Short mmCIF file of C-alpha atoms in Angstrom, two decimals:
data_model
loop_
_atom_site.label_atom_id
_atom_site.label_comp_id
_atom_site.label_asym_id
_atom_site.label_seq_id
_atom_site.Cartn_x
_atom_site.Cartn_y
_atom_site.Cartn_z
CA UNK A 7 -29.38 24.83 -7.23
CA UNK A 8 -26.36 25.12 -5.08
CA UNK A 9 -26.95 21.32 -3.84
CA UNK A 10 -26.91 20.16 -7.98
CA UNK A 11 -23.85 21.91 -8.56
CA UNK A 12 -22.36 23.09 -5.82
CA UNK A 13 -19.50 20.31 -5.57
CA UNK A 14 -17.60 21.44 -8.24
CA UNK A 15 -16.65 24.57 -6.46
CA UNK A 16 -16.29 22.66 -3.04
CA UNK A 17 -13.92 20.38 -4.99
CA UNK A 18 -12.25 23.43 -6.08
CA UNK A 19 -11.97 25.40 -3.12
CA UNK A 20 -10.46 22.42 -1.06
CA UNK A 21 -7.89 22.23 -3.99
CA UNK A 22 -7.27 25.92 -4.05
CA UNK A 23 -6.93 25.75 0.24
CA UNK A 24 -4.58 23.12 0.20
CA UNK A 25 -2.33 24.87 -2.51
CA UNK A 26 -2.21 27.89 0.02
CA UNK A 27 -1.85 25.87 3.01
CA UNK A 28 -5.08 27.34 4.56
CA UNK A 29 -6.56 25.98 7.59
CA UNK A 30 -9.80 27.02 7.65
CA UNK A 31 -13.10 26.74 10.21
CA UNK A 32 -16.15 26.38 8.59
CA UNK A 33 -16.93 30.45 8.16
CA UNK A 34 -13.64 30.86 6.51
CA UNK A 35 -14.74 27.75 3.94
CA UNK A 36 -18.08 28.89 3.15
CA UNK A 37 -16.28 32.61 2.18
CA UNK A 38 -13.67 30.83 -0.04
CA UNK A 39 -16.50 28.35 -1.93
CA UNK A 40 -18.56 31.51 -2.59
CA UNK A 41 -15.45 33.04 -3.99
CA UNK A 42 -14.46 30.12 -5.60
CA UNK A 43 -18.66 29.74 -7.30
CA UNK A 44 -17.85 32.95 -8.96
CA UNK A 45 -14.54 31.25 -11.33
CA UNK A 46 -16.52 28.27 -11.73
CA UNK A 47 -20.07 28.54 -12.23
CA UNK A 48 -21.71 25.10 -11.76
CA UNK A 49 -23.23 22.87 -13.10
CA UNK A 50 -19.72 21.72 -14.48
CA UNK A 51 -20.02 18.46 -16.31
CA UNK A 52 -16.55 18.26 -17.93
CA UNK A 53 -13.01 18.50 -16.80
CA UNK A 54 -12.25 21.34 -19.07
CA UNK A 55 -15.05 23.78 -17.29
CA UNK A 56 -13.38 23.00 -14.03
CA UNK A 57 -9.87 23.35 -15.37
CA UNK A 58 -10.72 26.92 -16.77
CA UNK A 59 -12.24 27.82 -13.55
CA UNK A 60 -9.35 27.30 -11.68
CA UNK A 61 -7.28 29.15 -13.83
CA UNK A 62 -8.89 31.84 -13.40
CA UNK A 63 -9.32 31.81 -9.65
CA UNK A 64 -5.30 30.75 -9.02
CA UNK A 65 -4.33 33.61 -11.53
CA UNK A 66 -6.24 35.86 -9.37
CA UNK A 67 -3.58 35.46 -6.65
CA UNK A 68 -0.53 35.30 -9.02
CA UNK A 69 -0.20 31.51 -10.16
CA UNK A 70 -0.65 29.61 -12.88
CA UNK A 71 -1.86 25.83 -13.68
CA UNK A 72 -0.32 23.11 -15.37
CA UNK A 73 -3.20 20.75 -15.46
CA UNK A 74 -3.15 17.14 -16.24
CA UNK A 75 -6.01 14.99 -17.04
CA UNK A 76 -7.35 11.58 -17.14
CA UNK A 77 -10.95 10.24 -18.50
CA UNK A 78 -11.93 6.13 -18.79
CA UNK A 79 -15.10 5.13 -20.31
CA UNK A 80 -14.92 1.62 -19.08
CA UNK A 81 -13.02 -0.95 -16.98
CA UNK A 82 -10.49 -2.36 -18.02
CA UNK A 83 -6.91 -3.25 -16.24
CA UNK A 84 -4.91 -1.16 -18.33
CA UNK A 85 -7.19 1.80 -17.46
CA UNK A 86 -7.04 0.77 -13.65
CA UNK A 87 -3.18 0.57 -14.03
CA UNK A 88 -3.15 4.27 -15.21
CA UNK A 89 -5.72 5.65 -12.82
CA UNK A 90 -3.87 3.80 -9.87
CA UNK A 91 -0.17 5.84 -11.54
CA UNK A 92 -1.98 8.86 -12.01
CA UNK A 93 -3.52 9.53 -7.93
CA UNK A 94 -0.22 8.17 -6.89
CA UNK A 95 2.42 10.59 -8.86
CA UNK A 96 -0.38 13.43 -8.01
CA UNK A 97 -0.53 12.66 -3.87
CA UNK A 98 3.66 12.05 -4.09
CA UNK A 99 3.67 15.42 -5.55
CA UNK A 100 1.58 17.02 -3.04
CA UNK A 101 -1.11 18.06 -5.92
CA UNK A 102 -4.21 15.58 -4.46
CA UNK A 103 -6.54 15.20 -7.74
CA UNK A 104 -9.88 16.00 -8.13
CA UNK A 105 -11.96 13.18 -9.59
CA UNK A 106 -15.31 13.58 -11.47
CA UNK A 107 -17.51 10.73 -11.10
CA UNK A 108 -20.02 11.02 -14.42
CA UNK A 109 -23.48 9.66 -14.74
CA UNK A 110 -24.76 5.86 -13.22
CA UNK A 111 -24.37 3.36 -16.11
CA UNK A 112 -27.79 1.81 -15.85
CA UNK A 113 -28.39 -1.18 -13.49
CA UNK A 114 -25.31 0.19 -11.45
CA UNK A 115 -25.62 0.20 -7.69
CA UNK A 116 -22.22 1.22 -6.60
CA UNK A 117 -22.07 4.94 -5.00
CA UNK A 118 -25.19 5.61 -6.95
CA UNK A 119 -25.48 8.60 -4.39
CA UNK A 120 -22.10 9.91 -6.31
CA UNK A 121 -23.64 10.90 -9.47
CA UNK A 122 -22.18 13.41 -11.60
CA UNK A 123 -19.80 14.49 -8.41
CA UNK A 124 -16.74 16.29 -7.81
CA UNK A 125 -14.16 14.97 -4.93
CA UNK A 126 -11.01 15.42 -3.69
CA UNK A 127 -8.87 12.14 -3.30
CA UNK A 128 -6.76 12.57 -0.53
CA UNK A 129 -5.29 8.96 -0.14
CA UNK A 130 -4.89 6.28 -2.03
CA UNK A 131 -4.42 2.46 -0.24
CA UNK A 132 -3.66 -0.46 -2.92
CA UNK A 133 -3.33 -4.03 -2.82
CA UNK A 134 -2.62 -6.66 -5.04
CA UNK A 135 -6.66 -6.98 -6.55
CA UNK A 136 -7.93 -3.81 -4.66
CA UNK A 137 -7.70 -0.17 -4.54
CA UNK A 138 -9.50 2.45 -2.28
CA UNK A 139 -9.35 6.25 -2.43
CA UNK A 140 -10.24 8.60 0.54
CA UNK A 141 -11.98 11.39 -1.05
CA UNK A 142 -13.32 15.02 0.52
CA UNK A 143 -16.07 15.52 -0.25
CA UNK A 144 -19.11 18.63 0.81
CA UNK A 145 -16.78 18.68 4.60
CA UNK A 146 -16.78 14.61 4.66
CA UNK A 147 -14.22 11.99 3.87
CA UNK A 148 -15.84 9.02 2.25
CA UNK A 149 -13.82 5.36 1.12
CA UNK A 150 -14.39 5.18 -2.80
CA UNK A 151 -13.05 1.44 -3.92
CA UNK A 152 -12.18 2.78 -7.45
CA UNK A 153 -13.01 -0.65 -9.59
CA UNK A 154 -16.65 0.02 -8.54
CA UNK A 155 -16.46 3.24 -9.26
CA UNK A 156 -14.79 2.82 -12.66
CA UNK A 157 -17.19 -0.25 -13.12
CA UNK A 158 -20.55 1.65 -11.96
CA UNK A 159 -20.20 5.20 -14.12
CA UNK A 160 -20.03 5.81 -17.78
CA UNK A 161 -17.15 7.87 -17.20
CA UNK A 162 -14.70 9.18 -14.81
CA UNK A 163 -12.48 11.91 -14.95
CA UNK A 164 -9.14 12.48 -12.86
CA UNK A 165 -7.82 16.47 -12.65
CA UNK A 166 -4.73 17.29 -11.18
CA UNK A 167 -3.48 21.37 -10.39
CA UNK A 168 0.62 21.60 -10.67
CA UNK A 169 0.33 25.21 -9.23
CA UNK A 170 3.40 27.02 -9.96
CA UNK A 171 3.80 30.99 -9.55
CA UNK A 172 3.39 32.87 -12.92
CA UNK A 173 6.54 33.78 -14.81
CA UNK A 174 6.74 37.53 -14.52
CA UNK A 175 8.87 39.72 -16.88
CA UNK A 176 12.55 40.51 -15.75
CA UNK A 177 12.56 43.67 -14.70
CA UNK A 178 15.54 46.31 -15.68
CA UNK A 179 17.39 47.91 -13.20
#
């Protein structure tokens, strides 16, 4: 069960380490993902599941999310174009996006091993006609070229966590 949906919370708990500037061995991750599996209870199949999740496990610690969102259901250049501006203004901001990679469109063969998978993308490299994303991934980094990816699943959804510290009431003194 934990290999089916498991990578949700992975995704999550690299997201929620980076926000706290953690550097953690590989005891200290396996602590956080099990704390993390208990705001975000897999298997999560939609953006909003995840997004609700990680409300709940940054409010736990005193912040709060301003998430932003991006699904395509098919190639096309506009929808590369906005993919491409979303990952970038999310890495320049320091807030790396998660990406959920949906289900294989049949006949696909591209990263047919990524099916219905969270990542982290961690870098983003673009030329004129091509664009790769590094992506974490279960304690790996993998090379995702994103027109296959867009081209090869019936949907893919980008996440990215502004974290900001919750507005607390002024206090009287």
């Amino acid at each position: 069960f934990q290999l089916q949906t498991g990578c949700g919370p992975v995704a999550l708990a690299n997201r929620f380490a980076w926000a706290n500037g953690m550097t953690l061995d590989q005891r200290e991750m396996l602590a956080l993902q099990e704390t993390v599996t208990r705001y975000l209870q897999g298997p999560v199949v939609i953006p909003w599941q995840f997004i609700r999740g990680a409300r709940h496990l940054f409010r736990r610690d005193g912040f709060q999310l301003d998430p932003l969102t991006l699904t395509l259901l098919h190639h096309t250049r506009a929808g590369r174009e906005r993919a491409i501006g979303f990952i970038a203004a999310a890495l320049s901001a320091d807030d790396p996006p998660i990406l959920l990679m949906g289900p294989n469109r049949p006949g696909a063969t591209y990263r047919r091993d990524f099916k219905n998978h969270w990542v982290m993308i961690t870098e983003l490299r673009v030329t004129a006609d091509h664009a790769e994303l590094t992506v974490s991934s279960c304690g790996q980094s993998f090379a995702i070229d994103l027109d296959g990816i867009i081209r090869s699943k019936l949907f893919i959804s980008l996440v990215a966590l502004r974290v900001r510290e919750r507005d607390h009431p002024l206090t009287k003194t």
